[in-house]
PDB file of C-alpha atoms in Angstrom:
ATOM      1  CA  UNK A   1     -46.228  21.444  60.039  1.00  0.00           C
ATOM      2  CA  UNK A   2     -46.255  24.589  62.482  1.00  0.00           C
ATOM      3  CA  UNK A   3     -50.129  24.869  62.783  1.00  0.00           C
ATOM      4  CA  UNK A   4     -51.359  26.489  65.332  1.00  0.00           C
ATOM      5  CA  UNK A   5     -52.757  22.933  66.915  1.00  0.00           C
ATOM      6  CA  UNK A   6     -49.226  21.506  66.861  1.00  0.00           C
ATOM      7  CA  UNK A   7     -48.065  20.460  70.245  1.00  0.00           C
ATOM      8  CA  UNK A   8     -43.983  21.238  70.345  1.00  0.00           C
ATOM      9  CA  UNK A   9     -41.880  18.936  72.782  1.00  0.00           C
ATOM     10  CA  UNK A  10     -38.268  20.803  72.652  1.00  0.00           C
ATOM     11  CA  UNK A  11     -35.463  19.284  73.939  1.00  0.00           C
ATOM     12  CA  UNK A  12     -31.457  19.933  73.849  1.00  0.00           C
ATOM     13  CA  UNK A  13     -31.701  17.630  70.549  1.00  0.00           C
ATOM     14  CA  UNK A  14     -34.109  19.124  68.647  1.00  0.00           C
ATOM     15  CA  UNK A  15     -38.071  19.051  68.932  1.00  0.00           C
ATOM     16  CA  UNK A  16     -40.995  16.648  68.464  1.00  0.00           C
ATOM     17  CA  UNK A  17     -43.923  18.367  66.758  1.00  0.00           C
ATOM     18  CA  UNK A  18     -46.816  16.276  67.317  1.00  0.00           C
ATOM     19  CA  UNK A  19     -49.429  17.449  64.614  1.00  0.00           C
ATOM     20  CA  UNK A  20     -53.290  16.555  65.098  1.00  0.00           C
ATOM     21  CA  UNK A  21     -54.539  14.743  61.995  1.00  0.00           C
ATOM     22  CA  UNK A  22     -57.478  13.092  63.025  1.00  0.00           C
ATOM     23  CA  UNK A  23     -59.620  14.170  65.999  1.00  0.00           C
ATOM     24  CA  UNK A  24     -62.219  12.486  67.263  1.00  0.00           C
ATOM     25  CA  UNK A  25     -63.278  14.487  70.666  1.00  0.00           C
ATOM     26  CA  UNK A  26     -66.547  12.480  71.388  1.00  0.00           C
ATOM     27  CA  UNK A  27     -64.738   9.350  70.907  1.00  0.00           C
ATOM     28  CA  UNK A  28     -61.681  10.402  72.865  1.00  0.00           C
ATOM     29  CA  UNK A  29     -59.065   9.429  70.156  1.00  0.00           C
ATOM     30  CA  UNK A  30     -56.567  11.974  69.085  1.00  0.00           C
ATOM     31  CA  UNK A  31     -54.150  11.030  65.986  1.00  0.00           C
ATOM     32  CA  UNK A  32     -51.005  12.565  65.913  1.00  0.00           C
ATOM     33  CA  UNK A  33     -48.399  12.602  63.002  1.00  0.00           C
ATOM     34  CA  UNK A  34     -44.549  13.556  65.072  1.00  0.00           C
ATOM     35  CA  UNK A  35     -41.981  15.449  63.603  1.00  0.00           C
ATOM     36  CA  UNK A  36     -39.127  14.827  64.849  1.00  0.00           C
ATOM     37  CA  UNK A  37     -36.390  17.943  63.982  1.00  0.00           C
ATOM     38  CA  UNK A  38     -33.058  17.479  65.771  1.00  0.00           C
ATOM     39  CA  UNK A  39     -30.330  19.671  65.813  1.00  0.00           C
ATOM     40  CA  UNK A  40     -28.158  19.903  62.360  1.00  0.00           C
ATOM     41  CA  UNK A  41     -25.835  17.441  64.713  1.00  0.00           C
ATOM     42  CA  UNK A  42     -28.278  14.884  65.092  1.00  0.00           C
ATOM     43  CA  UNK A  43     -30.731  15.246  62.191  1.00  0.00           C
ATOM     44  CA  UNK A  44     -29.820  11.882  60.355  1.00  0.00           C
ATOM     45  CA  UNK A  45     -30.113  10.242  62.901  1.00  0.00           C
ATOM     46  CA  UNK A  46     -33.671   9.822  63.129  1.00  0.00           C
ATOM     47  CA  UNK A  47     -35.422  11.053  60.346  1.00  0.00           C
ATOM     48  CA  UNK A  48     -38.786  11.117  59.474  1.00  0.00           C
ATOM     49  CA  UNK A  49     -42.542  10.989  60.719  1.00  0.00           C
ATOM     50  CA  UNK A  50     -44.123   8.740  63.592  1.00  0.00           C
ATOM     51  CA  UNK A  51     -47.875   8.098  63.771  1.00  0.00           C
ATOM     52  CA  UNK A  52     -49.350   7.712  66.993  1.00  0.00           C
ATOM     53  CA  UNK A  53     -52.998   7.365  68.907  1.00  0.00           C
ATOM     54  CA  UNK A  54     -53.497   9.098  71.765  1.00  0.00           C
ATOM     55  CA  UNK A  55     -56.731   8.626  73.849  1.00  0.00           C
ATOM     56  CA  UNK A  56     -57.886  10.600  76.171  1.00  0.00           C
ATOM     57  CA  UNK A  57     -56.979   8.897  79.272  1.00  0.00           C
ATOM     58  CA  UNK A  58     -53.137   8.527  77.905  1.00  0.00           C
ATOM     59  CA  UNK A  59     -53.119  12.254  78.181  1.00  0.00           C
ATOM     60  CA  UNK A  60     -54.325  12.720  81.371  1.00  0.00           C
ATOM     61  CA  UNK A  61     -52.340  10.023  82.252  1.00  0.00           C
ATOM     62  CA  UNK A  62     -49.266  11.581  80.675  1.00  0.00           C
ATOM     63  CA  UNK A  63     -49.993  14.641  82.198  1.00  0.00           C
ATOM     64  CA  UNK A  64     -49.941  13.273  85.658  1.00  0.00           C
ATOM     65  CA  UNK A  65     -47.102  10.969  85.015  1.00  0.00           C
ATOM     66  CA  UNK A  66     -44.930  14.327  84.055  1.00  0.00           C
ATOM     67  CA  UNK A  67     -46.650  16.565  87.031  1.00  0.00           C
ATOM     68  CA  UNK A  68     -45.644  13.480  89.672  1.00  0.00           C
ATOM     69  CA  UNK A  69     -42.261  13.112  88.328  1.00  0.00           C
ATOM     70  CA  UNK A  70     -41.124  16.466  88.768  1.00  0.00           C
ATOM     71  CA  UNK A  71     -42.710  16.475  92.129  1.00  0.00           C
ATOM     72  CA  UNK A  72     -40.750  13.594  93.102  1.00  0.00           C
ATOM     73  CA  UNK A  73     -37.133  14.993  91.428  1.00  0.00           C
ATOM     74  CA  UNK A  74     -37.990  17.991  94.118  1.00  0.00           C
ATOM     75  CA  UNK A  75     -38.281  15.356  96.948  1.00  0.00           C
ATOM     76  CA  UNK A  76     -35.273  14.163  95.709  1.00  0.00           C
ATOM     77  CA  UNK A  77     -36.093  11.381  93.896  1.00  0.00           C
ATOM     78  CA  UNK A  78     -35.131  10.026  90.591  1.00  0.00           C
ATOM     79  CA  UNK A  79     -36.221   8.139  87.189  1.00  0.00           C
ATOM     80  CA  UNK A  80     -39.681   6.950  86.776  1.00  0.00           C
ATOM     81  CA  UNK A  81     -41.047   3.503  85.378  1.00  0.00           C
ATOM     82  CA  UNK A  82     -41.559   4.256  81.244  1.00  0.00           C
ATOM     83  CA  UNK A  83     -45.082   5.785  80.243  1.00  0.00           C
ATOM     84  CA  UNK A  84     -46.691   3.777  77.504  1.00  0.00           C
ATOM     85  CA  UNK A  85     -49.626   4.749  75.793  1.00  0.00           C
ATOM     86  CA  UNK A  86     -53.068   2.007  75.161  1.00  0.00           C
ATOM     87  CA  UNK A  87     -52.170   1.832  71.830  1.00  0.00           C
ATOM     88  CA  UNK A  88     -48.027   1.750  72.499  1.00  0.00           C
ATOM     89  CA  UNK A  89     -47.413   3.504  69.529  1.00  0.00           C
ATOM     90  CA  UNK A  90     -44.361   5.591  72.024  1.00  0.00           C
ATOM     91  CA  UNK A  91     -42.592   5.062  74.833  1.00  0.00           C
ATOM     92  CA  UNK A  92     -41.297   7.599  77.164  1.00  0.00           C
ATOM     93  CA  UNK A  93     -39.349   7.519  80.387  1.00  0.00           C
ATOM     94  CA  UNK A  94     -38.925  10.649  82.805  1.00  0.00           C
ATOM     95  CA  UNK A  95     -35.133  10.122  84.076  1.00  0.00           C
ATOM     96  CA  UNK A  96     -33.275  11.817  86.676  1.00  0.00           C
ATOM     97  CA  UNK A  97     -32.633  15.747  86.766  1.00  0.00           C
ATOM     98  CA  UNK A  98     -32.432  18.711  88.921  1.00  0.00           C
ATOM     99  CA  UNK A  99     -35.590  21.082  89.588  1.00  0.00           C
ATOM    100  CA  UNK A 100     -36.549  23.456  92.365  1.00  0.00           C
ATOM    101  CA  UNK A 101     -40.344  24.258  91.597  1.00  0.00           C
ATOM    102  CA  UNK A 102     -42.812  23.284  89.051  1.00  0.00           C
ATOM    103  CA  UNK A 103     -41.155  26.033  86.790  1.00  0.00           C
ATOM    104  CA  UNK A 104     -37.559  26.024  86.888  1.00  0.00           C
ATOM    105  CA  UNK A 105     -35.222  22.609  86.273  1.00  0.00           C
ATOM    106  CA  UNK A 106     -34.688  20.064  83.898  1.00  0.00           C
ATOM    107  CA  UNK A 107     -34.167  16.237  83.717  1.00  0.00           C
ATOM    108  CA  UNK A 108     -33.559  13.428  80.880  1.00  0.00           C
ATOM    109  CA  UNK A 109     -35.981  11.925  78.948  1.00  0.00           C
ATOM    110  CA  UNK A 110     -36.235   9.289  76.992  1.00  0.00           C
ATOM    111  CA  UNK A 111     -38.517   8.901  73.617  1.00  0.00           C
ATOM    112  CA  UNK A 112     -39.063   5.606  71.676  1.00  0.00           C
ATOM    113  CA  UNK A 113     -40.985   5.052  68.609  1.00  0.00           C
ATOM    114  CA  UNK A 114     -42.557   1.871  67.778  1.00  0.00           C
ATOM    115  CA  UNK A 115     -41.655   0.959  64.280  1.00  0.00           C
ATOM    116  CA  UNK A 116     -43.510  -1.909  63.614  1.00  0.00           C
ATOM    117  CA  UNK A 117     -41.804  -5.602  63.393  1.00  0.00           C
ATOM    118  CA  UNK A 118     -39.448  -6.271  60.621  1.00  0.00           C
ATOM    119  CA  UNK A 119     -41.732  -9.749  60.100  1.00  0.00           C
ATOM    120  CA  UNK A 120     -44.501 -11.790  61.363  1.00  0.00           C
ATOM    121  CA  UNK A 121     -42.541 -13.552  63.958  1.00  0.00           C
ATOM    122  CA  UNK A 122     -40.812 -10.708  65.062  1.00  0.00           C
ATOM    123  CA  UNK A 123     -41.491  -8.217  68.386  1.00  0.00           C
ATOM    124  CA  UNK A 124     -42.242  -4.923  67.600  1.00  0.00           C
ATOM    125  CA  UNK A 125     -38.873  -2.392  67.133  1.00  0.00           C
ATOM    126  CA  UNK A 126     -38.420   0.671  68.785  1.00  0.00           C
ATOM    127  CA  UNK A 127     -36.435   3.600  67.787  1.00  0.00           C
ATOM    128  CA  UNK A 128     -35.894   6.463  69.862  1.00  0.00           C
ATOM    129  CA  UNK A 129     -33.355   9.083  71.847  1.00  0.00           C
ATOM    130  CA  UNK A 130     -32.903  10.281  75.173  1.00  0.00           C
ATOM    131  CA  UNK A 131     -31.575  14.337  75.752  1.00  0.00           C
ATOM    132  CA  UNK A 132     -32.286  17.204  78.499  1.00  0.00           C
ATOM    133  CA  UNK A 133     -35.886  18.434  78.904  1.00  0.00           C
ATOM    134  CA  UNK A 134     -36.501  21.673  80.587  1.00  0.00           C
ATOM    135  CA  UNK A 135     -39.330  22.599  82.437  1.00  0.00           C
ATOM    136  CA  UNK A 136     -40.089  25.496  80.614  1.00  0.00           C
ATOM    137  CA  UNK A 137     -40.787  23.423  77.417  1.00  0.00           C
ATOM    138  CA  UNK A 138     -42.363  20.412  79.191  1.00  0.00           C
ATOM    139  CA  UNK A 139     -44.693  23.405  80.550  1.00  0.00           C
ATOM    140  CA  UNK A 140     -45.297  24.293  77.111  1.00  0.00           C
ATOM    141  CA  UNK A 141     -45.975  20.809  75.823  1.00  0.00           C
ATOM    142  CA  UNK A 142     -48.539  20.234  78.532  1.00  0.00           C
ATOM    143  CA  UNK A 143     -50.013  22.857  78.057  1.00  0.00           C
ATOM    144  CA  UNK A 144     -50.799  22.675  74.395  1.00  0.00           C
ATOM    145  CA  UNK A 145     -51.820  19.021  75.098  1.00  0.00           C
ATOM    146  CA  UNK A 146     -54.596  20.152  77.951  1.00  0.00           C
ATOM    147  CA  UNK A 147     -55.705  22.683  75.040  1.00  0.00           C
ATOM    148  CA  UNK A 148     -56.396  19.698  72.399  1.00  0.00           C
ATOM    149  CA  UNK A 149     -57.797  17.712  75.065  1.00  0.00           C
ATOM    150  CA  UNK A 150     -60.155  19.888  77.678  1.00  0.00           C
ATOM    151  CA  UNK A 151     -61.036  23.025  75.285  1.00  0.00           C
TER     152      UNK A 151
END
């Protein structure tokens, strides 16, 4: 944990550190092992690691679901329809906030882990939180994402 490829999503409850284990650039799969360290507050709450698959065209696709989001809380706008992934390994849903420019604001988000089913007949489980989000980090997170992905 803290490598210099981990991707850092901070929030007002603590961060997600998603940590590249198993990248596979010609194939376009990216493997990710999440952290999640929340506040003292919050921490056992949800403890422990997350795996999740990432392909390529989740990140872009994350990328532009975050970029339109904030574009549309400066029209005025509000939450956006949950982002899930190919695999749906997470779940994450951009809620309302307040920004002024792509650099400067904040809104809710909301994070949810699939843990598995607790038996065959069973839907899969999700376990997540919601907090505050600044754009500052989210700038951060993206960025380290368009590193792993387009360097």
């Amino acid at each position: 944990m803290n490598s210099s490829l981990d991707i850092i999503l901070k929030t007002e409850a603590g961060s997600l550190i998603f940590a590249p284990v198993n990248v596979r650039e010609g194939e376009g799969k990216f493997d990710f092992n999440i952290t999640c360290v929340l506040v003292s507050r919050f921490s056992g709450l949800l403890s422990g690691n997350f795996v999740c698959r990432l392909f390529r065209g989740d990140i872009e696709r994350l990328l532009i679901y975050f970029y339109d989001h904030v574009q549309v809380l400066m029209a005025g706008g509000g939450e956006a329809p949950s982002f899930v992934p190919l695999e749906g390994d997470i779940q994450i849903a951009a809620l309302d906030g307040d920004v002024v420019d792509m650099l400067d604001g904040y809104f809710t988000i909301n994070i949810l882990f699939n843990c598995g089913k607790p038996d065959e007949a069973s839907s899969n489980v999700y376990f997540g939180f919601e907090a505050v989000v600044e754009l500052s980090e989210l700038n951060k997170f993206c960025d380290g994402l368009r590193r792993l992905v387009f360097s």
